[in-house]
mmCIF file of C-alpha atoms in Angstrom:
data_model
loop_
_atom_site.group_PDB
_atom_site.id
_atom_site.type_symbol
_atom_site.label_atom_id
_atom_site.label_comp_id
_atom_site.label_asym_id
_atom_site.label_seq_id
_atom_site.Cartn_x
_atom_site.Cartn_y
_atom_site.Cartn_z
ATOM 1 C CA MET Y 984 2.211 -4.435 -2.627
ATOM 2 C CA ARG Y 985 0.287 -5.919 -5.736
ATOM 3 C CA LEU Y 986 -3.277 -6.722 -5.740
ATOM 4 C CA GLY Y 987 -5.610 -9.192 -8.078
ATOM 5 C CA PRO Y 988 -4.835 -12.010 -10.204
ATOM 6 C CA ARG Y 989 0.019 -6.921 -5.123
ATOM 7 C CA VAL Y 990 -3.104 -8.826 -4.383
ATOM 8 C CA SER Y 991 -0.432 -8.088 -3.544
ATOM 9 C CA ALA Y 992 0.579 -12.742 -3.958
ATOM 10 C CA ALA Y 993 1.436 -16.413 -5.833
ATOM 11 C CA VAL Y 994 3.513 -19.379 -4.982
ATOM 12 C CA PHE Y 995 6.474 -18.959 -2.662
ATOM 13 C CA LEU Y 996 9.104 -21.717 -1.579
ATOM 14 C CA ALA Y 997 11.399 -21.266 1.198
ATOM 15 C CA VAL Y 998 14.969 -22.250 1.271
ATOM 16 C CA LEU Y 999 16.903 -24.285 3.845
ATOM 17 C CA ALA Y 1000 17.048 -22.836 7.539
ATOM 18 C CA LEU Y 1001 20.008 -23.560 7.799
ATOM 19 C CA LEU Y 1002 21.387 -22.132 4.955
ATOM 20 C CA ALA Y 1003 19.712 -18.826 5.542
ATOM 21 C CA ALA Y 1004 20.897 -18.614 8.926
ATOM 22 C CA LEU Y 1005 24.362 -19.091 7.868
ATOM 23 C CA ALA Y 1006 24.145 -16.442 4.869
ATOM 24 C CA PRO Y 1007 21.750 -14.008 6.468
ATOM 25 C CA GLY Y 1008 20.629 -10.755 4.618
ATOM 26 C CA VAL Y 1009 22.291 -12.536 1.272
ATOM 27 C CA ALA Y 1010 19.535 -12.490 -1.646
ATOM 28 C CA SER Y 1011 21.279 -15.546 -3.438
ATOM 29 C CA ALA Y 1012 19.949 -17.827 -0.578
ATOM 30 C CA GLN Y 1013 16.467 -16.561 -1.325
ATOM 31 C CA PRO Y 1014 13.337 -17.926 -3.597
ATOM 32 C CA SER Y 1015 13.603 -16.664 -6.796
ATOM 33 C CA TYR Y 1016 10.124 -15.241 -7.844
ATOM 34 C CA GLU Y 1017 9.282 -12.759 -11.030
ATOM 35 C CA PRO Y 1018 6.623 -10.277 -10.800
ATOM 36 C CA PRO Y 1019 3.246 -10.133 -12.823
ATOM 37 C CA VAL Y 1020 3.695 -7.186 -15.711
ATOM 38 C CA TRP Y 1021 1.102 -4.769 -16.223
ATOM 39 C CA LYS Y 1022 -0.484 -5.959 -19.268
ATOM 40 C CA PRO Y 1023 -4.159 -4.438 -19.957
ATOM 41 C CA ALA Y 1024 -6.719 -7.261 -21.079
ATOM 42 C CA PRO Y 1025 -7.887 -6.663 -24.592
ATOM 43 C CA GLY Y 1026 -11.435 -4.943 -24.638
ATOM 44 C CA GLN Y 1027 -10.819 -2.765 -21.177
ATOM 45 C CA ASN Y 1028 -10.545 0.575 -21.126
ATOM 46 C CA VAL Y 1029 -7.590 2.112 -20.325
ATOM 47 C CA THR Y 1030 -7.674 5.944 -18.923
ATOM 48 C CA THR Y 1031 -4.504 7.657 -17.236
ATOM 49 C CA VAL Y 1032 -5.002 10.454 -14.474
ATOM 50 C CA ARG Y 1033 -2.515 12.544 -13.017
ATOM 51 C CA TRP Y 1034 -3.132 14.424 -9.547
ATOM 52 C CA GLY Y 1035 -1.194 17.042 -8.349
ATOM 53 C CA PRO Y 1036 1.198 18.731 -8.213
ATOM 54 C CA MET Y 1037 2.711 18.612 -5.371
ATOM 55 C CA THR Y 1038 6.265 20.017 -3.896
ATOM 56 C CA ILE Y 1039 8.391 18.144 -1.810
ATOM 57 C CA PRO Y 1040 10.682 20.162 -0.152
ATOM 58 C CA ALA Y 1041 14.480 19.563 -0.157
ATOM 59 C CA ALA Y 1042 16.635 17.244 2.297
ATOM 60 C CA PRO Y 1043 18.206 19.233 4.606
ATOM 61 C CA SER Y 1044 22.021 19.381 4.683
ATOM 62 C CA MET Y 1045 24.066 17.086 6.857
ATOM 63 C CA GLU Y 1046 25.106 20.121 8.420
ATOM 64 C CA ASP Y 1047 21.806 20.876 9.196
ATOM 65 C CA PRO Y 1048 20.722 19.749 12.885
ATOM 66 C CA MET Y 1049 17.514 18.869 11.303
ATOM 67 C CA ALA Y 1050 19.551 16.242 9.085
ATOM 68 C CA SER Y 1051 19.056 14.235 12.665
ATOM 69 C CA ALA Y 1052 15.667 12.961 11.353
ATOM 70 C CA ALA Y 1053 17.292 10.381 8.825
ATOM 71 C CA MET Y 1054 15.027 7.629 8.485
ATOM 72 C CA PRO Y 1055 17.026 4.345 8.648
ATOM 73 C CA ASP Y 1056 14.646 2.401 7.420
ATOM 74 C CA HIS Y 1057 15.002 3.892 4.207
ATOM 75 C CA GLY Y 1058 18.173 4.712 3.776
ATOM 76 C CA ALA Y 1059 21.084 6.760 6.066
ATOM 77 C CA MET Y 1060 20.626 10.218 4.492
ATOM 78 C CA PRO Y 1061 17.741 12.802 5.329
ATOM 79 C CA ALA Y 1062 14.977 13.534 3.271
ATOM 80 C CA GLY Y 1063 12.538 16.852 2.620
ATOM 81 C CA GLU Y 1064 9.134 15.041 3.096
ATOM 82 C CA LEU Y 1065 5.321 15.721 2.942
ATOM 83 C CA ASP Y 1066 4.072 13.433 5.829
ATOM 84 C CA ASN Y 1067 0.373 12.975 6.148
ATOM 85 C CA GLN Y 1068 -0.460 15.061 3.702
ATOM 86 C CA ILE Y 1069 -4.163 14.449 2.654
ATOM 87 C CA ALA Y 1070 -5.746 15.753 -0.768
ATOM 88 C CA LEU Y 1071 -9.381 16.149 -1.029
ATOM 89 C CA ASP Y 1072 -11.471 16.911 -3.817
ATOM 90 C CA GLY Y 1073 -13.798 19.438 -3.401
ATOM 91 C CA GLY Y 1074 -12.088 20.819 -0.787
ATOM 92 C CA CYS Y 1075 -10.440 20.572 3.086
ATOM 93 C CA ASN Y 1076 -12.664 20.810 6.244
ATOM 94 C CA PRO Y 1077 -10.854 23.083 8.853
ATOM 95 C CA LEU Y 1078 -10.940 20.427 11.410
ATOM 96 C CA LEU Y 1079 -8.883 18.311 9.601
ATOM 97 C CA SER Y 1080 -5.666 20.288 10.541
ATOM 98 C CA THR Y 1081 -6.055 18.687 14.207
ATOM 99 C CA TRP Y 1082 -7.975 15.068 13.235
ATOM 100 C CA GLY Y 1083 -10.157 16.413 16.355
ATOM 101 C CA PRO Y 1084 -10.162 17.957 19.942
ATOM 102 C CA VAL Y 1085 -9.006 14.321 21.354
ATOM 103 C CA SER Y 1086 -5.994 13.633 18.907
ATOM 104 C CA PRO Y 1087 -2.620 14.253 19.012
ATOM 105 C CA TYR Y 1088 -1.960 13.487 15.262
ATOM 106 C CA LYS Y 1089 -1.499 16.623 12.668
ATOM 107 C CA VAL Y 1090 -2.093 16.349 8.857
ATOM 108 C CA SER Y 1091 -2.034 18.907 6.354
ATOM 109 C CA CYS Y 1092 -4.963 19.233 4.059
ATOM 110 C CA ILE Y 1093 -4.529 20.580 0.794
ATOM 111 C CA PRO Y 1094 -7.777 21.066 -2.052
ATOM 112 C CA MET Y 1095 -7.604 18.970 -5.406
ATOM 113 C CA SER Y 1096 -8.728 18.093 -8.359
ATOM 114 C CA ILE Y 1097 -8.537 14.174 -8.378
ATOM 115 C CA PRO Y 1098 -10.630 13.659 -11.295
ATOM 116 C CA LYS Y 1099 -11.887 9.494 -11.681
ATOM 117 C CA PRO Y 1100 -11.304 7.381 -14.443
ATOM 118 C CA CYS Y 1101 -14.852 6.637 -15.292
ATOM 119 C CA ASP Y 1102 -17.748 7.299 -13.992
ATOM 120 C CA ASP Y 1103 -20.915 4.400 -13.848
ATOM 121 C CA CYS Y 1104 -18.080 1.977 -14.021
ATOM 122 C CA TYR Y 1105 -16.105 -0.954 -12.640
ATOM 123 C CA ILE Y 1106 -12.408 -0.200 -12.008
ATOM 124 C CA THR Y 1107 -10.851 -3.675 -12.537
ATOM 125 C CA GLY Y 1108 -6.552 -2.666 -12.897
ATOM 126 C CA ILE Y 1109 -4.948 -0.141 -10.883
ATOM 127 C CA LEU Y 1110 -1.176 1.294 -12.321
ATOM 128 C CA PRO Y 1111 0.025 3.799 -9.643
ATOM 129 C CA ASP Y 1112 3.331 6.033 -10.080
ATOM 130 C CA LEU Y 1113 4.598 8.772 -9.028
ATOM 131 C CA VAL Y 1114 6.693 11.199 -11.848
ATOM 132 C CA LYS Y 1115 8.098 14.242 -12.101
ATOM 133 C CA LYS Y 1116 5.948 17.087 -12.773
ATOM 134 C CA GLY Y 1117 4.611 17.114 -16.301
ATOM 135 C CA THR Y 1118 6.513 14.037 -17.320
ATOM 136 C CA ASP Y 1119 6.233 10.149 -17.741
ATOM 137 C CA THR Y 1120 9.825 10.121 -15.285
ATOM 138 C CA SER Y 1121 9.139 8.022 -12.492
ATOM 139 C CA VAL Y 1122 10.480 9.367 -9.306
ATOM 140 C CA ASN Y 1123 12.235 6.998 -7.442
ATOM 141 C CA MET Y 1124 15.536 5.936 -5.587
ATOM 142 C CA ASN Y 1125 17.763 6.478 -8.332
ATOM 143 C CA ASN Y 1126 16.794 10.223 -8.721
ATOM 144 C CA GLY Y 1127 16.245 10.978 -5.148
ATOM 145 C CA GLY Y 1128 12.870 10.483 -4.555
ATOM 146 C CA MET Y 1129 10.944 8.140 -2.364
ATOM 147 C CA LEU Y 1130 6.699 7.509 -2.892
ATOM 148 C CA HIS Y 1131 6.857 6.267 0.477
ATOM 149 C CA HIS Y 1132 2.927 5.729 0.391
ATOM 150 C CA VAL Y 1133 -0.235 6.990 -0.995
ATOM 151 C CA VAL Y 1134 -4.008 5.126 -0.298
ATOM 152 C CA LEU Y 1135 -7.001 6.399 -2.381
ATOM 153 C CA MET Y 1136 -10.103 7.027 -0.364
ATOM 154 C CA ASN Y 1137 -13.778 7.084 -1.681
ATOM 155 C CA LEU Y 1138 -15.314 10.016 0.551
ATOM 156 C CA ASN Y 1139 -18.639 8.494 -0.622
ATOM 157 C CA ARG Y 1140 -18.919 5.328 1.315
ATOM 158 C CA GLN Y 1141 -17.830 3.799 4.863
ATOM 159 C CA ASP Y 1142 -14.617 2.212 5.449
ATOM 160 C CA ALA Y 1143 -15.353 -1.262 6.461
ATOM 161 C CA THR Y 1144 -12.746 -1.602 9.268
ATOM 162 C CA CYS Y 1145 -12.558 1.962 10.482
ATOM 163 C CA PRO Y 1146 -16.057 3.396 9.486
ATOM 164 C CA ALA Y 1147 -16.739 7.250 11.112
ATOM 165 C CA TRP Y 1148 -18.588 5.997 14.140
ATOM 166 C CA GLY Y 1149 -16.071 4.183 15.308
ATOM 167 C CA GLY Y 1150 -14.017 6.088 17.361
ATOM 168 C CA PHE Y 1151 -11.524 9.170 16.864
ATOM 169 C CA LYS Y 1152 -8.691 8.019 15.536
ATOM 170 C CA PRO Y 1153 -7.224 9.722 12.280
ATOM 171 C CA ILE Y 1154 -9.260 7.923 9.672
ATOM 172 C CA ASN Y 1155 -12.767 7.455 11.656
ATOM 173 C CA TRP Y 1156 -12.103 11.738 12.140
ATOM 174 C CA LEU Y 1157 -11.572 11.867 8.510
ATOM 175 C CA GLY Y 1158 -15.120 9.694 7.545
ATOM 176 C CA LEU Y 1159 -16.273 11.898 10.136
ATOM 177 C CA LEU Y 1160 -15.655 15.081 8.384
ATOM 178 C CA ASN Y 1161 -16.530 14.307 4.863
ATOM 179 C CA GLY Y 1162 -18.853 11.733 4.916
ATOM 180 C CA GLY Y 1163 -17.153 8.985 3.913
ATOM 181 C CA ASN Y 1164 -13.654 7.261 4.358
ATOM 182 C CA GLU Y 1165 -13.423 4.070 2.456
ATOM 183 C CA ARG Y 1166 -9.799 2.724 1.657
ATOM 184 C CA PHE Y 1167 -9.946 1.106 -1.728
ATOM 185 C CA PHE Y 1168 -6.360 0.661 -2.777
ATOM 186 C CA ALA Y 1169 -2.623 2.084 -1.740
ATOM 187 C CA ALA Y 1170 0.731 1.354 -3.167
ATOM 188 C CA GLY Y 1171 4.200 2.106 -1.603
ATOM 189 C CA ASN Y 1172 7.138 2.788 -3.431
ATOM 190 C CA GLU Y 1173 6.893 -0.527 -4.836
ATOM 191 C CA ARG Y 1174 4.169 0.729 -6.939
ATOM 192 C CA THR Y 1175 1.441 -1.659 -6.662
ATOM 193 C CA ILE Y 1176 -0.540 -3.112 -9.596
ATOM 194 C CA ALA Y 1177 -3.860 -4.373 -8.757
ATOM 195 C CA GLN Y 1178 -5.457 -6.084 -11.244
ATOM 196 C CA LEU Y 1179 -8.641 -7.864 -9.815
ATOM 197 C CA ASN Y 1180 -9.318 -9.411 -12.712
ATOM 198 C CA THR Y 1181 -7.720 -9.768 -16.020
ATOM 199 C CA ALA Y 1182 -11.274 -10.426 -17.555
ATOM 200 C CA GLY Y 1183 -13.486 -7.876 -16.064
ATOM 201 C CA THR Y 1184 -15.437 -10.495 -14.047
ATOM 202 C CA TYR Y 1185 -14.685 -8.116 -10.724
ATOM 203 C CA GLY Y 1186 -14.155 -4.728 -10.502
ATOM 204 C CA TYR Y 1187 -14.645 -1.943 -7.742
ATOM 205 C CA ARG Y 1188 -17.981 0.206 -8.412
ATOM 206 C CA VAL Y 1189 -17.222 4.261 -9.611
ATOM 207 C CA ASN Y 1190 -20.542 6.086 -9.229
ATOM 208 C CA LYS Y 1191 -21.205 9.391 -10.765
ATOM 209 C CA GLY Y 1192 -20.531 11.857 -7.881
ATOM 210 C CA ASP Y 1193 -18.248 10.041 -5.598
ATOM 211 C CA ARG Y 1194 -15.474 12.178 -4.227
ATOM 212 C CA TRP Y 1195 -11.995 11.061 -3.985
ATOM 213 C CA GLY Y 1196 -9.290 11.571 -1.864
ATOM 214 C CA LEU Y 1197 -5.809 11.049 -1.046
ATOM 215 C CA ILE Y 1198 -3.607 10.209 1.915
ATOM 216 C CA TYR Y 1199 0.395 10.635 0.759
ATOM 217 C CA HIS Y 1200 3.833 10.108 2.209
ATOM 218 C CA LEU Y 1201 6.680 11.506 -0.077
ATOM 219 C CA MET Y 1202 10.301 11.905 0.569
ATOM 220 C CA ASN Y 1203 13.016 13.645 -1.360
ATOM 221 C CA TYR Y 1204 16.766 13.006 -0.769
ATOM 222 C CA THR Y 1205 18.204 15.841 -2.867
ATOM 223 C CA GLN Y 1206 18.991 19.125 -2.008
ATOM 224 C CA GLN Y 1207 16.442 20.624 -4.539
ATOM 225 C CA PRO Y 1208 12.775 20.710 -4.181
ATOM 226 C CA MET Y 1209 11.183 18.435 -6.513
ATOM 227 C CA ASP Y 1210 8.229 18.827 -8.229
ATOM 228 C CA VAL Y 1211 6.054 16.202 -8.242
ATOM 229 C CA GLU Y 1212 2.489 14.163 -9.008
ATOM 230 C CA PHE Y 1213 1.173 11.353 -9.190
ATOM 231 C CA LYS Y 1214 0.446 9.246 -12.500
ATOM 232 C CA PHE Y 1215 -2.721 6.331 -12.111
ATOM 233 C CA THR Y 1216 -3.593 4.076 -15.092
ATOM 234 C CA PHE Y 1217 -6.852 2.537 -14.784
ATOM 235 C CA THR Y 1218 -8.625 -0.442 -16.720
ATOM 236 C CA TRP Y 1219 -12.225 -0.401 -16.367
ATOM 237 C CA VAL Y 1220 -15.345 -2.197 -17.602
ATOM 238 C CA ARG Y 1221 -19.495 -1.280 -17.696
ATOM 239 C CA LYS Y 1222 -20.476 -3.944 -15.904
ATOM 240 C CA ALA Y 1223 -18.512 -6.293 -13.262
ATOM 241 C CA THR Y 1224 -19.387 -8.050 -10.506
ATOM 242 C CA PRO Y 1225 -18.833 -5.683 -7.578
ATOM 243 C CA VAL Y 1226 -16.082 -6.191 -4.983
ATOM 244 C CA ASP Y 1227 -15.939 -4.677 -1.383
ATOM 245 C CA PRO Y 1228 -12.418 -3.244 -0.382
ATOM 246 C CA VAL Y 1229 -11.251 -4.291 3.360
ATOM 247 C CA TRP Y 1230 -8.728 -2.380 4.826
ATOM 248 C CA LEU Y 1231 -6.673 -4.829 7.534
ATOM 249 C CA ASP Y 1232 -3.138 -2.799 8.842
ATOM 250 C CA ILE Y 1233 -1.211 -3.601 11.732
ATOM 251 C CA ASP Y 1234 -1.902 -0.045 13.299
ATOM 252 C CA GLN Y 1235 -5.632 0.251 12.149
ATOM 253 C CA CYS Y 1236 -7.564 3.666 12.095
ATOM 254 C CA SER Y 1237 -4.514 5.669 13.029
ATOM 255 C CA ASP Y 1238 -0.666 6.673 10.577
ATOM 256 C CA SER Y 1239 0.209 2.415 10.002
ATOM 257 C CA GLU Y 1240 3.298 2.423 11.553
ATOM 258 C CA LYS Y 1241 4.261 0.838 14.790
ATOM 259 C CA LYS Y 1242 8.132 -0.098 16.255
ATOM 260 C CA ILE Y 1243 9.608 -3.254 15.853
ATOM 261 C CA PRO Y 1244 12.937 -4.357 17.525
ATOM 262 C CA ALA Y 1245 15.875 -5.273 15.845
ATOM 263 C CA GLY Y 1246 16.198 -9.348 14.631
ATOM 264 C CA TYR Y 1247 12.943 -11.052 13.949
ATOM 265 C CA SER Y 1248 9.200 -9.433 14.835
ATOM 266 C CA ASP Y 1249 5.755 -10.097 13.710
ATOM 267 C CA LEU Y 1250 3.609 -7.758 14.441
ATOM 268 C CA GLU Y 1251 -0.354 -8.457 14.386
ATOM 269 C CA TRP Y 1252 -3.867 -7.173 14.410
ATOM 270 C CA SER Y 1253 -7.201 -8.958 14.202
ATOM 271 C CA THR Y 1254 -10.794 -7.820 13.698
ATOM 272 C CA PRO Y 1255 -14.322 -9.532 13.214
ATOM 273 C CA VAL Y 1256 -15.445 -9.821 9.784
ATOM 274 C CA LEU Y 1257 -18.069 -7.685 9.077
ATOM 275 C CA ARG Y 1258 -18.743 -8.165 5.446
ATOM 276 C CA GLY Y 1259 -18.715 -11.615 4.204
ATOM 277 C CA GLY Y 1260 -17.941 -12.909 0.643
ATOM 278 C CA THR Y 1261 -15.800 -14.465 -1.902
ATOM 279 C CA LEU Y 1262 -12.017 -13.231 -1.063
ATOM 280 C CA VAL Y 1263 -10.550 -12.635 -4.609
ATOM 281 C CA GLY Y 1264 -7.789 -10.590 -4.442
ATOM 282 C CA VAL Y 1265 -5.411 -9.540 -1.682
ATOM 283 C CA GLY Y 1266 -1.885 -7.541 -1.643
ATOM 284 C CA GLY Y 1267 0.486 -6.624 1.154
ATOM 285 C CA HIS Y 1268 2.664 -3.409 1.628
ATOM 286 C CA ALA Y 1269 5.613 -3.158 4.501
ATOM 287 C CA HIS Y 1270 9.350 -1.426 4.342
ATOM 288 C CA ASP Y 1271 12.819 -2.445 4.207
ATOM 289 C CA HIS Y 1272 13.882 -5.441 5.738
ATOM 290 C CA SER Y 1273 10.299 -7.109 5.672
ATOM 291 C CA ILE Y 1274 9.718 -10.686 5.057
ATOM 292 C CA ALA Y 1275 5.768 -10.922 3.992
ATOM 293 C CA VAL Y 1276 2.447 -9.955 5.250
ATOM 294 C CA SER Y 1277 0.091 -12.482 5.075
ATOM 295 C CA LEU Y 1278 -3.591 -12.858 5.972
ATOM 296 C CA GLU Y 1279 -5.096 -15.448 8.609
ATOM 297 C CA ASN Y 1280 -8.953 -16.531 9.292
ATOM 298 C CA VAL Y 1281 -8.543 -17.607 12.230
ATOM 299 C CA THR Y 1282 -11.603 -18.675 12.657
ATOM 300 C CA LYS Y 1283 -11.181 -21.325 9.502
ATOM 301 C CA LYS Y 1284 -7.656 -22.077 10.682
ATOM 302 C CA LYS Y 1285 -6.203 -21.006 7.427
ATOM 303 C CA PHE Y 1286 -4.132 -18.831 5.477
ATOM 304 C CA SER Y 1287 -5.607 -16.975 2.192
ATOM 305 C CA CYS Y 1288 -2.416 -14.978 1.414
ATOM 306 C CA VAL Y 1289 1.000 -15.034 2.012
ATOM 307 C CA SER Y 1290 2.313 -11.555 0.067
ATOM 308 C CA VAL Y 1291 5.752 -12.331 0.060
ATOM 309 C CA ALA Y 1292 8.224 -9.189 -0.400
ATOM 310 C CA GLY Y 1293 10.647 -8.659 -3.801
ATOM 311 C CA TYR Y 1294 13.923 -7.172 -3.470
ATOM 312 C CA ALA Y 1295 17.376 -7.261 -6.179
ATOM 313 C CA PRO Y 1296 19.766 -9.895 -5.725
ATOM 314 C CA GLY Y 1297 22.258 -8.772 -3.022
ATOM 315 C CA SER Y 1298 20.290 -6.113 -1.781
ATOM 316 C CA THR Y 1299 21.424 -4.502 1.569
ATOM 317 C CA SER Y 1300 17.878 -4.166 2.554
ATOM 318 C CA ALA Y 1301 16.638 -7.882 2.344
ATOM 319 C CA PRO Y 1302 15.486 -9.120 5.581
ATOM 320 C CA SER Y 1303 18.643 -9.557 7.472
ATOM 321 C CA GLY Y 1304 18.344 -12.969 9.038
ATOM 322 C CA PRO Y 1305 15.183 -16.008 8.730
ATOM 323 C CA GLY Y 1306 11.562 -16.424 9.760
ATOM 324 C CA PRO Y 1307 10.409 -19.600 11.595
ATOM 325 C CA GLY Y 1308 8.970 -20.958 8.141
ATOM 326 C CA THR Y 1309 5.792 -21.984 10.012
ATOM 327 C CA PRO Y 1310 2.545 -21.449 8.045
ATOM 328 C CA GLY Y 1311 2.206 -17.491 7.091
ATOM 329 C CA HIS Y 1312 5.557 -16.763 8.455
ATOM 330 C CA PRO Y 1313 8.397 -17.762 5.603
ATOM 331 C CA VAL Y 1314 11.860 -18.383 6.035
ATOM 332 C CA LYS Y 1315 13.003 -15.139 3.549
ATOM 333 C CA ALA Y 1316 11.486 -12.892 1.240
ATOM 334 C CA ASN Y 1317 11.778 -13.572 -2.211
ATOM 335 C CA THR Y 1318 14.594 -12.596 -4.960
ATOM 336 C CA VAL Y 1319 13.181 -10.413 -8.124
ATOM 337 C CA THR Y 1320 15.172 -9.897 -10.917
ATOM 338 C CA THR Y 1321 12.493 -8.015 -13.014
ATOM 339 C CA ASP Y 1322 9.872 -5.487 -12.505
ATOM 340 C CA GLY Y 1323 6.426 -5.646 -13.366
ATOM 341 C CA HIS Y 1324 6.093 -1.964 -13.787
ATOM 342 C CA PRO Y 1325 6.273 -0.707 -17.379
ATOM 343 C CA GLY Y 1326 7.167 2.999 -15.986
ATOM 344 C CA THR Y 1327 10.372 2.047 -13.963
ATOM 345 C CA SER Y 1328 13.115 -0.449 -13.878
ATOM 346 C CA LEU Y 1329 14.292 -2.636 -10.922
ATOM 347 C CA ASP Y 1330 17.520 -0.616 -11.075
ATOM 348 C CA ALA Y 1331 15.785 2.382 -9.847
ATOM 349 C CA TYR Y 1332 14.673 0.746 -6.431
ATOM 350 C CA MET Y 1333 18.797 0.454 -5.777
ATOM 351 C CA GLY Y 1334 17.851 -2.513 -3.581
ATOM 352 C CA SER Y 1335 15.044 -1.548 -1.662
ATOM 353 C CA VAL Y 1336 11.982 -3.529 -1.461
ATOM 354 C CA SER Y 1337 10.083 -3.510 -5.183
ATOM 355 C CA ASP Y 1338 7.636 -6.230 -4.662
ATOM 356 C CA PHE Y 1339 4.987 -7.954 -2.900
ATOM 357 C CA SER Y 1340 3.453 -10.885 -4.262
ATOM 358 C CA PRO Y 1341 -0.133 -10.899 -5.368
ATOM 359 C CA CYS Y 1342 -2.775 -13.185 -4.076
ATOM 360 C CA THR Y 1343 -6.111 -14.717 -5.665
ATOM 361 C CA PRO Y 1344 -7.112 -17.071 -2.914
ATOM 362 C CA MET Y 1345 -10.957 -17.639 -3.849
ATOM 363 C CA ASP Y 1346 -11.372 -18.378 -0.292
ATOM 364 C CA GLN Y 1347 -15.248 -17.852 1.461
ATOM 365 C CA TRP Y 1348 -15.205 -15.500 4.426
ATOM 366 C CA ASP Y 1349 -17.834 -15.414 6.755
ATOM 367 C CA VAL Y 1350 -19.541 -12.871 9.041
ATOM 368 C CA GLY Y 1351 -18.076 -13.282 12.348
ATOM 369 C CA ASP Y 1352 -14.784 -15.086 10.871
ATOM 370 C CA THR Y 1353 -12.000 -13.195 13.138
ATOM 371 C CA ALA Y 1354 -9.348 -11.902 10.178
ATOM 372 C CA ARG Y 1355 -5.393 -11.320 11.589
ATOM 373 C CA ILE Y 1356 -2.840 -9.579 9.679
ATOM 374 C CA HIS Y 1357 0.622 -10.539 10.270
ATOM 375 C CA ALA Y 1358 3.174 -8.458 8.648
ATOM 376 C CA THR Y 1359 6.964 -10.061 9.472
ATOM 377 C CA TYR Y 1360 10.275 -8.426 9.667
ATOM 378 C CA TYR Y 1361 13.989 -9.311 9.903
ATOM 379 C CA HIS Y 1362 15.260 -5.884 10.872
ATOM 380 C CA PRO Y 1363 19.085 -5.136 11.683
ATOM 381 C CA THR Y 1364 18.549 -2.214 14.324
ATOM 382 C CA GLY Y 1365 14.920 -1.953 14.617
ATOM 383 C CA VAL Y 1366 12.565 1.291 13.921
ATOM 384 C CA ASP Y 1367 9.844 2.867 15.064
ATOM 385 C CA ASP Y 1368 8.194 3.124 11.689
ATOM 386 C CA ALA Y 1369 7.315 -0.681 10.345
ATOM 387 C CA MET Y 1370 4.153 -0.652 8.084
ATOM 388 C CA GLY Y 1371 2.309 -3.953 7.553
ATOM 389 C CA ILE Y 1372 -1.123 -3.420 5.521
ATOM 390 C CA MET Y 1373 -3.532 -5.302 3.205
ATOM 391 C CA VAL Y 1374 -6.193 -4.618 1.063
ATOM 392 C CA ALA Y 1375 -8.596 -7.541 0.508
ATOM 393 C CA TYR Y 1376 -11.251 -7.284 -1.852
ATOM 394 C CA LEU Y 1377 -14.588 -9.607 -1.365
ATOM 395 C CA LYS Y 1378 -16.766 -10.346 -4.278
ATOM 396 C CA ARG Y 1379 -20.797 -9.676 -2.668
#
């Protein structure tokens, strides 16, 4: 997902549906697109912080009965995992271990120092990475690791689409126990680059005293434990027009995962708009074999963002068939030959999804409009854990 000017999107061309049908999954038949490159604007502050470390368990051997827990959406090999892990600056409420008495979700919560890049400032860009502990070496498919996803939360503000008082799902419960749960950024293994505005006009406000938290899922395909840490670089300014993050998710307030069948699928979720404003940036995240994640204003009959997945040429993780080619539902994903992240290379993804194109729609969204997210896939087998997420930023 690339937000800003992964989010996560830009201009996308579809190929002929006939060619897509004749050559499903052939990346050469996909439209060509090159991701934007991370490049902080002159005059903006640049600060890098590290959070962790964490140890991802070794993968079970193929002889181990636990090896049957392999995740087909991310490869045929089993993996060691840190799944549904929560890290909170300032410590954990013991009740988080069960997400509350009426919820089936199980998580692990750890206290962690999560320094912010600045106080009394506005974040204009975010470059995420997962690296080996104490180094700048990215952890990716080429060295046996995977940043399945990481979510950044502000524990001093309520989430726009999943407030504490909205129910007993995991994100509601997290907000209830900590006083806040605003999800303001997320990245998958494609390492979302968020560039809200390269000129520093718009920014996410960070107040002195704000506490941050993380939700993450990390994977290790090697036979040895892996020590890792998050490495996040921020650009920021002292003055900017504030933006509010709005989280949109096919499994809103829960674990962001849904089952999809073999073949084409379109996962949807709708919500009324509770905060009006100008949509300045949007970005998507989904898994392998995804085509796109799209944001529709149902009331205004308009798609504000079509964030298209990107794969290396010849990737076997690209969609295995065509989408319908209707508005918001592209025929094909993008073919990319570069990666905009300076800490890694396209080869490091080993064909896995490496990009979601960014959108800067500048559309007006009004209170009472209906927002609908679409996550489109063409999967060869179907999976239980498909994701479809967008983070939108509204100028007040």
